[in-house]
Amino acid sequence: MSTDAMPMWLDLALSALVLLGASFALIGSVGLARLSQFFTRMHGPTKATTLGVGCVLVASSLWFSGRGEGVSLHELLVACFLFLTAPISAHMMARAALTLSPRHRPPLPGRGAQHASTDHSSQARHDQDP
Amino acid sequence: MLSFALPLATGMFALALLLNAWRLLRGPAMPDRILALDTLYVNSLALLILIGIRQDSTAYFEAALLISLLGFVSTVVLARFLARGDILR
């Protein structure tokens, strides 16, 4: 389908969705490249980039639905999968980073600061258990 | 309007891929590299979807689905290998 055969509102909506998605993905990647610590760097890709790719997938679904061959829902499948798996992979990466450097683990709430080191070691040992 | 927006969005995703590759090569620790790989596959998936819109072909969709599945599995396995030193036990 050429761009001329599309209605005006579909053209505008597709352009807005694609540009919005690209902006979100670019902002997430700039956050990944520019922020200072690993645990702050993780915010950009896991939230902004996922939202941007979701916008692009919705735009693709609209585009292939506008061809007159029925509604195209495949892209929403990928979007659902990404939105479900992004928090899981972020959680796994944060756990790996915490295991590699246990000094970044915050102290447990409601304890005195003098017990913090022993709590760290017991917590680290607890993480090793299956 | 879309003929103007698609090349611009493609360029922005290419810039995002360059930033991710920079973090992948530079990243001080291993979790940074895993995070950069994760972002890299998500951005390349969006780039494939954009190429599919541009060429008006649904063949790129299967590639995007495969990339999303295998990327998630590889990220989880890499993070688990870093955290436990073992994948299966």
PDB file of C-alpha atoms in Angstrom:
ATOM      1  CA  MET A   1       0.000   0.000   0.000  1.00  0.00           C
ATOM      2  CA  SER A   2       1.414   3.356  -0.890  1.00  0.00           C
ATOM      3  CA  THR A   3       1.372   6.230   1.526  1.00  0.00           C
ATOM      4  CA  ASP A   4      -1.084   8.182  -0.640  1.00  0.00           C
ATOM      5  CA  ALA A   5      -3.864   5.598  -0.301  1.00  0.00           C
ATOM      6  CA  MET A   6      -3.996   5.979   3.483  1.00  0.00           C
ATOM      7  CA  PRO A   7      -6.477   8.192   5.259  1.00  0.00           C
ATOM      8  CA  MET A   8      -5.037  11.316   6.805  1.00  0.00           C
ATOM      9  CA  TRP A   9      -5.672  10.390  10.440  1.00  0.00           C
ATOM     10  CA  LEU A  10      -3.966   7.003  10.036  1.00  0.00           C
ATOM     11  CA  ASP A  11      -0.926   8.664   8.504  1.00  0.00           C
ATOM     12  CA  LEU A  12      -0.726  11.144  11.378  1.00  0.00           C
ATOM     13  CA  ALA A  13      -1.268   8.491  14.056  1.00  0.00           C
ATOM     14  CA  LEU A  14       1.375   6.188  12.550  1.00  0.00           C
ATOM     15  CA  SER A  15       3.920   8.998  12.299  1.00  0.00           C
ATOM     16  CA  ALA A  16       3.254  10.116  15.872  1.00  0.00           C
ATOM     17  CA  LEU A  17       3.547   6.560  17.233  1.00  0.00           C
ATOM     18  CA  VAL A  18       6.749   5.803  15.322  1.00  0.00           C
ATOM     19  CA  LEU A  19       8.421   9.065  16.322  1.00  0.00           C
ATOM     20  CA  LEU A  20       7.307   8.714  19.950  1.00  0.00           C
ATOM     21  CA  GLY A  21       8.627   5.166  20.102  1.00  0.00           C
ATOM     22  CA  ALA A  22      11.954   6.129  18.557  1.00  0.00           C
ATOM     23  CA  SER A  23      12.291   9.028  21.006  1.00  0.00           C
ATOM     24  CA  PHE A  24      11.639   6.783  24.006  1.00  0.00           C
ATOM     25  CA  ALA A  25      14.124   4.179  22.782  1.00  0.00           C
ATOM     26  CA  LEU A  26      16.763   6.828  22.136  1.00  0.00           C
ATOM     27  CA  ILE A  27      16.227   8.348  25.603  1.00  0.00           C
ATOM     28  CA  GLY A  28      16.583   4.914  27.196  1.00  0.00           C
ATOM     29  CA  SER A  29      19.797   4.237  25.318  1.00  0.00           C
ATOM     30  CA  VAL A  30      21.214   7.652  26.226  1.00  0.00           C
ATOM     31  CA  GLY A  31      20.420   6.822  29.850  1.00  0.00           C
ATOM     32  CA  LEU A  32      22.230   3.508  29.466  1.00  0.00           C
ATOM     33  CA  ALA A  33      25.279   5.241  28.037  1.00  0.00           C
ATOM     34  CA  ARG A  34      25.420   8.330  30.237  1.00  0.00           C
ATOM     35  CA  LEU A  35      24.316   7.452  33.776  1.00  0.00           C
ATOM     36  CA  SER A  36      26.952   6.763  36.394  1.00  0.00           C
ATOM     37  CA  GLN A  37      26.090   3.553  38.260  1.00  0.00           C
ATOM     38  CA  PHE A  38      24.779   0.179  37.185  1.00  0.00           C
ATOM     39  CA  PHE A  39      21.627   0.383  39.292  1.00  0.00           C
ATOM     40  CA  THR A  40      20.759   3.798  37.865  1.00  0.00           C
ATOM     41  CA  ARG A  41      21.719   2.722  34.349  1.00  0.00           C
ATOM     42  CA  MET A  42      19.205  -0.076  34.553  1.00  0.00           C
ATOM     43  CA  HIS A  43      16.231   2.319  34.668  1.00  0.00           C
ATOM     44  CA  GLY A  44      16.614   3.609  31.109  1.00  0.00           C
ATOM     45  CA  PRO A  45      16.547   0.391  29.056  1.00  0.00           C
ATOM     46  CA  THR A  46      14.074  -1.481  31.207  1.00  0.00           C
ATOM     47  CA  LYS A  47      11.380   1.204  31.204  1.00  0.00           C
ATOM     48  CA  ALA A  48      11.873   3.770  28.448  1.00  0.00           C
ATOM     49  CA  THR A  49      13.122   1.409  25.758  1.00  0.00           C
ATOM     50  CA  THR A  50      10.374  -1.119  26.439  1.00  0.00           C
ATOM     51  CA  LEU A  51       7.741   1.598  26.105  1.00  0.00           C
ATOM     52  CA  GLY A  52       9.321   2.865  22.879  1.00  0.00           C
ATOM     53  CA  VAL A  53       9.397  -0.569  21.286  1.00  0.00           C
ATOM     54  CA  GLY A  54       5.782  -1.060  22.397  1.00  0.00           C
ATOM     55  CA  CYS A  55       4.832   2.145  20.544  1.00  0.00           C
ATOM     56  CA  VAL A  56       6.583   0.933  17.376  1.00  0.00           C
ATOM     57  CA  LEU A  57       4.832  -2.438  17.614  1.00  0.00           C
ATOM     58  CA  VAL A  58       1.423  -0.780  17.983  1.00  0.00           C
ATOM     59  CA  ALA A  59       2.249   1.372  14.934  1.00  0.00           C
ATOM     60  CA  SER A  60       3.117  -1.747  12.925  1.00  0.00           C
ATOM     61  CA  SER A  61      -0.129  -3.397  14.012  1.00  0.00           C
ATOM     62  CA  LEU A  62      -2.089  -0.312  12.857  1.00  0.00           C
ATOM     63  CA  TRP A  63      -0.240  -0.247   9.528  1.00  0.00           C
ATOM     64  CA  PHE A  64      -0.926  -3.887   8.688  1.00  0.00           C
ATOM     65  CA  SER A  65      -4.529  -3.552   9.893  1.00  0.00           C
ATOM     66  CA  GLY A  66      -5.054  -0.608   7.511  1.00  0.00           C
ATOM     67  CA  ARG A  67      -4.314  -2.694   4.423  1.00  0.00           C
ATOM     68  CA  GLY A  68      -7.839  -4.065   4.241  1.00  0.00           C
ATOM     69  CA  GLU A  69      -6.877  -7.689   4.931  1.00  0.00           C
ATOM     70  CA  GLY A  70      -8.333  -7.882   8.424  1.00  0.00           C
ATOM     71  CA  VAL A  71      -6.977  -6.935  11.805  1.00  0.00           C
ATOM     72  CA  SER A  72      -3.326  -7.786  12.412  1.00  0.00           C
ATOM     73  CA  LEU A  73      -2.652  -8.725  16.028  1.00  0.00           C
ATOM     74  CA  HIS A  74       0.715 -10.501  15.732  1.00  0.00           C
ATOM     75  CA  GLU A  75       2.656  -7.446  16.804  1.00  0.00           C
ATOM     76  CA  LEU A  76       0.593  -7.116  19.968  1.00  0.00           C
ATOM     77  CA  LEU A  77       1.749 -10.651  20.810  1.00  0.00           C
ATOM     78  CA  VAL A  78       5.381  -9.518  20.668  1.00  0.00           C
ATOM     79  CA  ALA A  79       4.493  -6.386  22.667  1.00  0.00           C
ATOM     80  CA  CYS A  80       2.792  -8.461  25.389  1.00  0.00           C
ATOM     81  CA  PHE A  81       5.779 -10.797  25.505  1.00  0.00           C
ATOM     82  CA  LEU A  82       8.225  -7.894  25.836  1.00  0.00           C
ATOM     83  CA  PHE A  83       6.158  -6.182  28.538  1.00  0.00           C
ATOM     84  CA  LEU A  84       5.994  -9.451  30.489  1.00  0.00           C
ATOM     85  CA  THR A  85       9.663 -10.382  30.167  1.00  0.00           C
ATOM     86  CA  ALA A  86      11.355  -6.993  30.665  1.00  0.00           C
ATOM     87  CA  PRO A  87      10.784  -6.906  34.471  1.00  0.00           C
ATOM     88  CA  ILE A  88      11.907 -10.535  34.801  1.00  0.00           C
ATOM     89  CA  SER A  89      15.176  -9.988  32.973  1.00  0.00           C
ATOM     90  CA  ALA A  90      15.757  -6.726  34.879  1.00  0.00           C
ATOM     91  CA  HIS A  91      15.218  -8.565  38.158  1.00  0.00           C
ATOM     92  CA  MET A  92      17.667 -11.289  37.150  1.00  0.00           C
ATOM     93  CA  MET A  93      20.309  -8.735  36.146  1.00  0.00           C
ATOM     94  CA  ALA A  94      19.898  -6.774  39.378  1.00  0.00           C
ATOM     95  CA  ARG A  95      20.264  -9.990  41.364  1.00  0.00           C
ATOM     96  CA  ALA A  96      23.405 -10.899  39.451  1.00  0.00           C
ATOM     97  CA  ALA A  97      24.888  -7.445  40.075  1.00  0.00           C
ATOM     98  CA  LEU A  98      24.015  -7.614  43.796  1.00  0.00           C
ATOM     99  CA  THR A  99      25.618 -11.036  44.078  1.00  0.00           C
ATOM    100  CA  LEU A 100      28.778  -9.817  42.397  1.00  0.00           C
ATOM    101  CA  SER A 101      29.079  -6.724  44.634  1.00  0.00           C
ATOM    102  CA  PRO A 102      27.261  -7.313  47.960  1.00  0.00           C
ATOM    103  CA  ARG A 103      28.374  -3.937  49.375  1.00  0.00           C
ATOM    104  CA  HIS A 104      25.662  -2.275  47.259  1.00  0.00           C
ATOM    105  CA  ARG A 105      22.972  -4.129  49.176  1.00  0.00           C
ATOM    106  CA  PRO A 106      21.075  -1.681  51.403  1.00  0.00           C
ATOM    107  CA  PRO A 107      20.850  -2.484  55.140  1.00  0.00           C
ATOM    108  CA  LEU A 108      17.821  -4.336  56.380  1.00  0.00           C
ATOM    109  CA  PRO A 109      15.100  -2.101  57.823  1.00  0.00           C
ATOM    110  CA  GLY A 110      14.616  -1.864  61.588  1.00  0.00           C
ATOM    111  CA  ARG A 111      18.100  -3.003  62.569  1.00  0.00           C
ATOM    112  CA  GLY A 112      20.956  -1.089  64.098  1.00  0.00           C
ATOM    113  CA  ALA A 113      23.819  -0.041  61.868  1.00  0.00           C
ATOM    114  CA  GLN A 114      26.336  -2.031  63.942  1.00  0.00           C
ATOM    115  CA  HIS A 115      24.728  -5.309  62.878  1.00  0.00           C
ATOM    116  CA  ALA A 116      24.732  -4.394  59.223  1.00  0.00           C
ATOM    117  CA  SER A 117      27.867  -6.325  58.303  1.00  0.00           C
ATOM    118  CA  THR A 118      26.713  -9.590  59.894  1.00  0.00           C
ATOM    119  CA  ASP A 119      23.322  -9.171  58.258  1.00  0.00           C
ATOM    120  CA  HIS A 120      25.060  -8.766  54.917  1.00  0.00           C
ATOM    121  CA  SER A 121      26.963 -11.993  55.280  1.00  0.00           C
ATOM    122  CA  SER A 122      23.923 -13.971  56.420  1.00  0.00           C
ATOM    123  CA  GLN A 123      21.880 -12.501  53.570  1.00  0.00           C
ATOM    124  CA  ALA A 124      24.589 -13.379  51.073  1.00  0.00           C
ATOM    125  CA  ARG A 125      24.749 -16.932  52.382  1.00  0.00           C
ATOM    126  CA  HIS A 126      20.976 -17.162  52.166  1.00  0.00           C
ATOM    127  CA  ASP A 127      21.178 -16.185  48.503  1.00  0.00           C
ATOM    128  CA  GLN A 128      23.495 -19.046  47.781  1.00  0.00           C
ATOM    129  CA  ASP A 129      20.919 -21.565  48.948  1.00  0.00           C
ATOM    130  CA  PRO A 130      18.731 -23.044  46.237  1.00  0.00           C
TER     131      PRO A 130
ATOM    132  CA  MET B   1       4.053  12.399   6.692  1.00  0.00           C
ATOM    133  CA  LEU B   2       5.029   8.776   7.281  1.00  0.00           C
ATOM    134  CA  SER B   3       7.590   8.931   4.476  1.00  0.00           C
ATOM    135  CA  PHE B   4       9.278  11.634   6.547  1.00  0.00           C
ATOM    136  CA  ALA B   5       8.832   9.960   9.941  1.00  0.00           C
ATOM    137  CA  LEU B   6      10.136   6.496   9.016  1.00  0.00           C
ATOM    138  CA  PRO B   7      13.697   7.484   7.994  1.00  0.00           C
ATOM    139  CA  LEU B   8      13.938   9.789  11.027  1.00  0.00           C
ATOM    140  CA  ALA B   9      12.872   7.007  13.382  1.00  0.00           C
ATOM    141  CA  THR B  10      15.283   4.596  11.683  1.00  0.00           C
ATOM    142  CA  GLY B  11      18.119   7.048  12.249  1.00  0.00           C
ATOM    143  CA  MET B  12      17.170   7.474  15.904  1.00  0.00           C
ATOM    144  CA  PHE B  13      17.159   3.714  16.416  1.00  0.00           C
ATOM    145  CA  ALA B  14      20.543   3.462  14.677  1.00  0.00           C
ATOM    146  CA  LEU B  15      21.909   6.083  17.087  1.00  0.00           C
ATOM    147  CA  ALA B  16      20.445   4.112  20.003  1.00  0.00           C
ATOM    148  CA  LEU B  17      22.163   0.955  18.706  1.00  0.00           C
ATOM    149  CA  LEU B  18      25.480   2.824  18.537  1.00  0.00           C
ATOM    150  CA  LEU B  19      25.089   4.000  22.143  1.00  0.00           C
ATOM    151  CA  ASN B  20      24.291   0.439  23.252  1.00  0.00           C
ATOM    152  CA  ALA B  21      27.317  -0.935  21.407  1.00  0.00           C
ATOM    153  CA  TRP B  22      29.493   1.677  23.102  1.00  0.00           C
ATOM    154  CA  ARG B  23      28.238   0.593  26.512  1.00  0.00           C
ATOM    155  CA  LEU B  24      28.670  -3.057  25.507  1.00  0.00           C
ATOM    156  CA  LEU B  25      32.321  -2.521  24.603  1.00  0.00           C
ATOM    157  CA  ARG B  26      33.159  -0.175  27.469  1.00  0.00           C
ATOM    158  CA  GLY B  27      30.938  -1.443  30.321  1.00  0.00           C
ATOM    159  CA  PRO B  28      33.062  -1.660  33.474  1.00  0.00           C
ATOM    160  CA  ALA B  29      31.498  -4.862  34.825  1.00  0.00           C
ATOM    161  CA  MET B  30      29.789  -7.897  33.381  1.00  0.00           C
ATOM    162  CA  PRO B  31      26.213  -6.870  34.385  1.00  0.00           C
ATOM    163  CA  ASP B  32      26.647  -3.698  32.304  1.00  0.00           C
ATOM    164  CA  ARG B  33      27.478  -5.782  29.263  1.00  0.00           C
ATOM    165  CA  ILE B  34      24.484  -8.039  29.812  1.00  0.00           C
ATOM    166  CA  LEU B  35      22.238  -4.986  30.150  1.00  0.00           C
ATOM    167  CA  ALA B  36      23.697  -3.502  26.962  1.00  0.00           C
ATOM    168  CA  LEU B  37      23.080  -6.781  25.091  1.00  0.00           C
ATOM    169  CA  ASP B  38      19.488  -6.835  26.371  1.00  0.00           C
ATOM    170  CA  THR B  39      18.873  -3.274  25.144  1.00  0.00           C
ATOM    171  CA  LEU B  40      20.631  -4.067  21.870  1.00  0.00           C
ATOM    172  CA  TYR B  41      18.271  -6.900  20.993  1.00  0.00           C
ATOM    173  CA  VAL B  42      15.185  -4.902  21.951  1.00  0.00           C
ATOM    174  CA  ASN B  43      16.304  -1.986  19.751  1.00  0.00           C
ATOM    175  CA  SER B  44      17.192  -4.221  16.821  1.00  0.00           C
ATOM    176  CA  LEU B  45      13.756  -5.829  17.105  1.00  0.00           C
ATOM    177  CA  ALA B  46      12.139  -2.407  16.755  1.00  0.00           C
ATOM    178  CA  LEU B  47      14.414  -1.632  13.810  1.00  0.00           C
ATOM    179  CA  LEU B  48      13.296  -4.849  12.077  1.00  0.00           C
ATOM    180  CA  ILE B  49       9.645  -3.892  12.638  1.00  0.00           C
ATOM    181  CA  LEU B  50      10.333  -0.454  11.108  1.00  0.00           C
ATOM    182  CA  ILE B  51      11.957  -2.061   8.045  1.00  0.00           C
ATOM    183  CA  GLY B  52       8.887  -4.300   7.754  1.00  0.00           C
ATOM    184  CA  ILE B  53       6.622  -1.225   7.692  1.00  0.00           C
ATOM    185  CA  ARG B  54       8.873   0.472   5.152  1.00  0.00           C
ATOM    186  CA  GLN B  55       9.018  -2.465   2.726  1.00  0.00           C
ATOM    187  CA  ASP B  56       5.393  -3.427   3.412  1.00  0.00           C
ATOM    188  CA  SER B  57       6.294  -7.033   4.134  1.00  0.00           C
ATOM    189  CA  THR B  58       5.278  -9.307   7.012  1.00  0.00           C
ATOM    190  CA  ALA B  59       8.393 -11.478   6.651  1.00  0.00           C
ATOM    191  CA  TYR B  60      10.277  -9.378   9.200  1.00  0.00           C
ATOM    192  CA  PHE B  61       7.734 -10.072  11.891  1.00  0.00           C
ATOM    193  CA  GLU B  62       8.842 -13.695  12.394  1.00  0.00           C
ATOM    194  CA  ALA B  63      12.429 -12.564  12.772  1.00  0.00           C
ATOM    195  CA  ALA B  64      11.330 -10.051  15.433  1.00  0.00           C
ATOM    196  CA  LEU B  65       9.394 -12.734  17.313  1.00  0.00           C
ATOM    197  CA  LEU B  66      12.407 -15.077  17.262  1.00  0.00           C
ATOM    198  CA  ILE B  67      14.719 -12.309  18.456  1.00  0.00           C
ATOM    199  CA  SER B  68      12.408 -11.441  21.344  1.00  0.00           C
ATOM    200  CA  LEU B  69      12.160 -15.090  22.487  1.00  0.00           C
ATOM    201  CA  LEU B  70      15.852 -15.947  22.172  1.00  0.00           C
ATOM    202  CA  GLY B  71      16.950 -12.602  23.617  1.00  0.00           C
ATOM    203  CA  PHE B  72      14.924 -13.086  26.776  1.00  0.00           C
ATOM    204  CA  VAL B  73      16.241 -16.619  27.261  1.00  0.00           C
ATOM    205  CA  SER B  74      19.849 -15.570  26.688  1.00  0.00           C
ATOM    206  CA  THR B  75      19.568 -12.625  29.091  1.00  0.00           C
ATOM    207  CA  VAL B  76      18.125 -14.795  31.851  1.00  0.00           C
ATOM    208  CA  VAL B  77      20.716 -17.529  31.309  1.00  0.00           C
ATOM    209  CA  LEU B  78      23.626 -15.066  31.304  1.00  0.00           C
ATOM    210  CA  ALA B  79      22.411 -13.323  34.471  1.00  0.00           C
ATOM    211  CA  ARG B  80      21.887 -16.657  36.185  1.00  0.00           C
ATOM    212  CA  PHE B  81      25.339 -17.811  35.156  1.00  0.00           C
ATOM    213  CA  LEU B  82      26.825 -14.654  36.683  1.00  0.00           C
ATOM    214  CA  ALA B  83      24.825 -14.966  39.895  1.00  0.00           C
ATOM    215  CA  ARG B  84      25.295 -18.683  40.537  1.00  0.00           C
ATOM    216  CA  GLY B  85      28.280 -19.686  38.453  1.00  0.00           C
ATOM    217  CA  ASP B  86      26.141 -22.451  37.009  1.00  0.00           C
ATOM    218  CA  ILE B  87      23.183 -22.650  34.648  1.00  0.00           C
ATOM    219  CA  LEU B  88      21.596 -25.966  35.540  1.00  0.00           C
ATOM    220  CA  ARG B  89      21.869 -27.708  38.833  1.00  0.00           C
TER     221      ARG B  89
END
